[in-house]
Short mmCIF file of C-alpha atoms and ligand atoms in Angstrom, two decimals:
data_model
loop_
_atom_site.label_atom_id
_atom_site.label_comp_id
_atom_site.label_asym_id
_atom_site.label_seq_id
_atom_site.Cartn_x
_atom_site.Cartn_y
_atom_site.Cartn_z
CA UNK A 1 69.59 -3.60 -2.40
CA UNK A 2 68.39 -4.08 -5.99
CA UNK A 3 71.84 -4.36 -7.45
CA UNK A 4 71.50 -7.85 -8.88
CA UNK A 5 72.63 -7.74 -12.51
CA UNK A 6 69.87 -10.21 -13.46
CA UNK A 7 67.33 -7.37 -13.28
CA UNK A 8 67.39 -5.04 -16.32
CA UNK A 9 68.24 -1.41 -15.56
CA UNK A 10 64.76 -0.04 -16.40
CA UNK A 11 63.19 -2.41 -13.87
CA UNK A 12 65.90 -1.67 -11.30
CA UNK A 13 65.13 2.06 -11.66
CA UNK A 14 61.43 1.29 -11.18
CA UNK A 15 62.14 -0.78 -8.07
CA UNK A 16 64.31 1.97 -6.67
CA UNK A 17 61.71 4.69 -7.20
CA UNK A 18 60.10 4.57 -3.74
CA UNK A 19 63.53 5.30 -2.28
CA UNK A 20 64.11 8.55 -4.19
CA UNK A 21 62.25 11.04 -1.94
CA UNK A 22 64.81 13.81 -1.57
CA UNK A 23 65.57 15.76 1.53
CA UNK A 24 64.26 19.22 0.60
CA UNK A 25 64.94 22.47 2.45
CA UNK A 26 63.79 26.01 1.65
CA UNK A 27 66.74 28.27 0.77
CA UNK A 28 65.61 31.71 -0.44
CA UNK A 29 63.13 33.73 -2.50
CA UNK A 30 63.86 36.26 -5.23
CA UNK A 31 61.61 39.15 -6.34
CA UNK A 32 64.03 40.22 -9.04
CA UNK A 33 66.92 38.85 -11.07
CA UNK A 34 69.56 40.40 -8.80
CA UNK A 35 68.19 38.35 -5.91
CA UNK A 36 68.66 34.97 -7.59
CA UNK A 37 71.06 32.59 -5.85
CA UNK A 38 74.49 32.23 -7.47
CA UNK A 39 74.25 30.42 -10.79
CA UNK A 40 76.24 27.29 -9.95
CA UNK A 41 75.41 23.64 -9.42
CA UNK A 42 72.30 22.07 -10.93
CA UNK A 43 68.68 23.20 -10.86
CA UNK A 44 65.29 21.92 -11.98
CA UNK A 45 62.57 24.56 -12.34
CA UNK A 46 58.81 24.12 -11.82
CA UNK A 47 56.43 26.24 -13.87
CA UNK A 48 52.72 26.27 -14.58
CA UNK A 49 49.56 28.31 -14.74
CA UNK A 50 48.24 29.60 -11.42
CA UNK A 51 46.15 26.89 -9.78
CA UNK A 52 47.68 24.08 -11.88
CA UNK A 53 48.72 22.33 -8.66
CA UNK A 54 52.40 23.34 -8.60
CA UNK A 55 52.67 24.02 -4.86
CA UNK A 56 50.84 20.82 -4.01
CA UNK A 57 53.09 18.87 -6.37
CA UNK A 58 56.27 20.31 -4.85
CA UNK A 59 55.05 19.52 -1.35
CA UNK A 60 54.15 15.97 -2.36
CA UNK A 61 57.41 15.36 -4.21
CA UNK A 62 59.27 16.56 -1.12
CA UNK A 63 56.92 14.63 1.18
CA UNK A 64 56.45 17.84 3.17
CA UNK A 65 53.12 19.48 3.96
CA UNK A 66 53.80 23.18 3.64
CA UNK A 67 57.14 23.54 1.96
CA UNK A 68 55.68 25.41 -1.01
CA UNK A 69 52.72 27.51 0.05
CA UNK A 70 49.47 26.15 -1.35
CA UNK A 71 47.65 29.35 -2.19
CA UNK A 72 43.97 29.98 -2.13
CA UNK A 73 44.50 33.52 -3.41
CA UNK A 74 45.96 33.36 -6.89
CA UNK A 75 47.36 36.66 -8.05
CA UNK A 76 49.28 37.54 -4.92
CA UNK A 77 52.81 38.81 -5.54
CA UNK A 78 54.96 35.78 -6.17
CA UNK A 79 58.62 35.10 -6.00
CA UNK A 80 61.10 32.66 -7.46
CA UNK A 81 61.65 30.21 -4.60
CA UNK A 82 64.76 28.09 -4.20
CA UNK A 83 64.92 24.76 -2.39
CA UNK A 84 67.98 22.70 -1.69
CA UNK A 85 67.68 19.00 -2.60
CA UNK A 86 71.29 18.11 -1.88
CA UNK A 87 74.74 19.54 -2.32
CA UNK A 88 74.69 22.01 -5.26
CA UNK A 89 71.26 20.69 -6.30
CA UNK A 90 68.12 22.85 -6.22
CA UNK A 91 64.46 22.90 -7.13
CA UNK A 92 63.22 26.29 -8.27
CA UNK A 93 59.55 27.20 -7.91
CA UNK A 94 58.69 29.83 -10.55
CA UNK A 95 55.70 32.18 -10.19
CA UNK A 96 52.47 30.83 -11.65
CA UNK A 97 51.32 32.50 -14.85
CA UNK A 98 48.09 33.12 -16.70
CA UNK A 99 45.96 34.53 -13.91
CA UNK A 100 43.71 37.10 -15.56
CA UNK A 101 43.12 39.36 -12.55
CA UNK A 102 46.77 40.30 -12.11
CA UNK A 103 47.54 43.79 -13.42
CA UNK A 104 49.23 44.08 -16.82
CA UNK A 105 52.35 45.63 -15.33
CA UNK A 106 52.65 42.81 -12.83
CA UNK A 107 52.00 40.21 -15.53
CA UNK A 108 54.71 41.70 -17.75
CA UNK A 109 57.12 41.84 -14.84
CA UNK A 110 56.51 38.17 -14.04
CA UNK A 111 56.92 37.25 -17.69
CA UNK A 112 60.20 39.09 -17.85
CA UNK A 113 61.45 37.60 -14.61
CA UNK A 114 60.54 34.05 -15.62
CA UNK A 115 61.82 34.34 -19.18
CA UNK A 116 65.06 35.98 -18.07
CA UNK A 117 65.59 33.22 -15.51
CA UNK A 118 64.81 30.45 -18.04
CA UNK A 119 66.91 32.00 -20.79
CA UNK A 120 69.99 32.92 -18.77
CA UNK A 121 70.32 30.34 -16.03
CA UNK A 122 73.35 28.13 -16.68
CA UNK A 123 72.63 25.77 -13.79
CA UNK A 124 69.13 25.02 -15.12
CA UNK A 125 69.02 21.40 -16.30
CA UNK A 126 65.35 21.01 -17.13
CA UNK A 127 61.83 22.31 -16.69
CA UNK A 128 58.95 20.57 -14.95
CA UNK A 129 55.73 21.99 -16.37
CA UNK A 130 52.51 21.43 -14.45
CA UNK A 131 49.20 21.35 -16.28
CA UNK A 132 45.77 20.31 -15.02
CA UNK A 133 44.98 16.87 -16.47
CA UNK A 134 41.29 17.80 -16.80
CA UNK A 135 42.03 20.45 -19.41
CA UNK A 136 43.87 20.22 -22.70
CA UNK A 137 47.36 21.69 -22.74
CA UNK A 138 46.70 25.45 -22.83
CA UNK A 139 48.15 27.89 -25.33
CA UNK A 140 50.33 29.58 -22.68
CA UNK A 141 51.78 26.22 -21.62
CA UNK A 142 52.62 25.24 -25.17
CA UNK A 143 54.07 28.67 -25.86
CA UNK A 144 56.39 28.22 -22.90
CA UNK A 145 57.47 24.77 -24.12
CA UNK A 146 57.92 26.00 -27.71
CA UNK A 147 60.05 28.88 -26.47
CA UNK A 148 62.13 26.78 -24.05
CA UNK A 149 62.59 23.59 -26.11
CA UNK A 150 65.12 25.01 -28.60
CA UNK A 151 67.54 25.36 -25.66
CA UNK A 152 67.88 21.57 -25.92
CA UNK A 153 67.05 21.11 -22.26
CA UNK A 154 64.26 18.71 -21.36
CA UNK A 155 60.69 19.60 -20.42
CA UNK A 156 58.74 17.08 -18.36
CA UNK A 157 55.00 17.71 -18.07
CA UNK A 158 53.09 16.60 -14.97
CA UNK A 159 49.38 16.25 -15.75
CA UNK A 160 48.14 17.16 -12.29
CA UNK A 161 45.01 16.30 -10.27
CA UNK A 162 44.66 13.01 -12.16
CA UNK A 163 42.67 11.66 -9.19
CA UNK A 164 39.80 13.80 -10.50
CA UNK A 165 39.62 11.71 -13.68
CA UNK A 166 38.53 8.12 -14.19
CA UNK A 167 41.31 5.77 -15.15
CA UNK A 168 40.25 5.75 -18.80
CA UNK A 169 39.89 9.55 -18.94
CA UNK A 170 43.32 9.92 -17.35
CA UNK A 171 44.84 7.53 -19.91
CA UNK A 172 43.20 9.50 -22.69
CA UNK A 173 44.50 12.81 -21.30
CA UNK A 174 47.99 11.33 -21.16
CA UNK A 175 47.79 10.04 -24.74
CA UNK A 176 46.48 13.36 -26.04
CA UNK A 177 49.21 15.37 -24.33
CA UNK A 178 51.86 12.93 -25.50
CA UNK A 179 50.60 13.12 -29.07
CA UNK A 180 50.54 16.90 -28.97
CA UNK A 181 53.87 17.49 -27.27
CA UNK A 182 56.29 14.63 -27.76
CA UNK A 183 55.86 14.66 -31.53
CA UNK A 184 56.57 18.38 -31.74
CA UNK A 185 59.28 18.74 -29.12
CA UNK A 186 62.13 16.24 -29.03
CA UNK A 187 63.00 16.70 -25.36
CA UNK A 188 59.48 16.68 -23.99
CA UNK A 189 57.96 13.92 -21.87
CA UNK A 190 54.60 13.64 -20.10
CA UNK A 191 53.21 11.73 -17.12
CA UNK A 192 50.11 11.63 -14.95
CA UNK A 193 50.39 13.06 -11.45
CA UNK A 194 48.21 13.45 -8.38
CA UNK A 195 49.32 15.12 -5.18
CA UNK A 196 46.13 14.01 -3.44
CA UNK A 197 46.39 10.35 -4.43
CA UNK A 198 50.20 10.27 -4.42
CA UNK A 199 50.26 9.12 -8.05
CA UNK A 200 53.27 9.51 -10.28
CA UNK A 201 55.37 10.78 -7.37
CA UNK A 202 58.10 8.15 -7.55
CA UNK A 203 58.35 8.52 -11.33
CA UNK A 204 58.75 12.30 -11.13
CA UNK A 205 61.24 12.12 -8.26
CA UNK A 206 63.31 9.54 -10.14
CA UNK A 207 63.49 11.84 -13.15
CA UNK A 208 64.41 14.87 -11.01
CA UNK A 209 67.13 12.87 -9.27
CA UNK A 210 68.47 11.80 -12.66
CA UNK A 211 68.52 15.41 -13.93
CA UNK A 212 70.25 16.77 -10.86
CA UNK A 213 72.74 13.99 -10.18
CA UNK A 214 76.33 15.06 -10.74
CA UNK A 215 77.52 14.07 -14.22
CA UNK A 216 79.53 11.15 -12.87
CA UNK A 217 76.48 9.58 -11.20
CA UNK A 218 74.05 9.93 -14.11
CA UNK A 219 72.75 6.47 -15.05
CA UNK A 220 72.14 7.42 -18.69
CA UNK A 221 75.91 7.41 -19.13
CA UNK A 222 76.39 3.94 -17.68
CA UNK A 223 75.61 0.77 -19.60
CA UNK A 224 72.54 -1.18 -18.38
P1 GDP B 1 49.37 26.31 -7.74
O1 GDP B 1 48.66 27.64 -7.81
O2 GDP B 1 49.77 25.82 -9.10
O3 GDP B 1 50.51 26.29 -6.76
O4 GDP B 1 48.28 25.24 -7.26
P2 GDP B 1 47.98 24.66 -5.80
O5 GDP B 1 48.96 23.60 -5.46
O6 GDP B 1 47.79 25.80 -4.85
O7 GDP B 1 46.60 23.92 -6.08
C1 GDP B 1 45.47 24.59 -6.57
C2 GDP B 1 44.21 23.87 -6.09
O8 GDP B 1 44.18 22.56 -6.63
C3 GDP B 1 44.16 23.71 -4.56
O9 GDP B 1 42.82 23.84 -4.15
C4 GDP B 1 44.65 22.28 -4.34
O10 GDP B 1 44.11 21.69 -3.18
C5 GDP B 1 44.12 21.58 -5.59
N1 GDP B 1 44.98 20.45 -5.97
C6 GDP B 1 46.31 20.47 -6.18
N2 GDP B 1 46.77 19.25 -6.50
C7 GDP B 1 45.69 18.42 -6.47
C8 GDP B 1 45.52 17.01 -6.71
O11 GDP B 1 46.46 16.24 -7.02
N3 GDP B 1 44.25 16.53 -6.62
C9 GDP B 1 43.19 17.32 -6.30
N4 GDP B 1 41.99 16.74 -6.26
N5 GDP B 1 43.32 18.65 -6.06
C10 GDP B 1 44.55 19.18 -6.13
#
């Protein structure tokens, strides 16, 4: 539809963004490493502090109301949840971290589960990190990025709940996060996001589609 060569590729991608809502289906949940789905194909993982807006973001990106459970009780036992977004392509919802009321044993177990998954998973292409746009990037978030970035795989930060900020405050939050993260970590990018106001959805979905596309279909390999 937008295939005219007179339009530069960046603009074509932008025009195509509303069409990138994937067809997402729940596959399975894992409480422990042995329960993970076979490590083949391509995956994008979602991580963030409890209450950062991860479930809401996943639901909005999938255009489904209750695909990921939007919890009002942070601290409940959580699992690694797998969703199919196409043949051999998955989104992986990791347990939220940083909730103080969870017992130390449980916190350590989650940390081990998440870090083992992130360190060992061959099919993992990149990490979507969700952080509340109203707060500066927290120490735990940056620690996760600093630990993951040396793998060479990209981290894309969604600054969530941006509808709660004025336009100028949201722009400032974006600039601050970009300054902090993109200068320190080569493969890190940042955008504003709002599940409530449907902001940044097309941009995030376009990036996820790009990450998960089979090698032969990846646009970064083709000349503009
Ligand atoms: P999770 O713990 O990271 O999965 O976070 P949730 O998706 O459960 O969201 C935590 C709280 O933030 C809930 O009360 C959501 O309704 C609220 N929330 C999530 N996303 C948004 C958003 O884009 N805008 C606003 N205003 N609230 C949001």
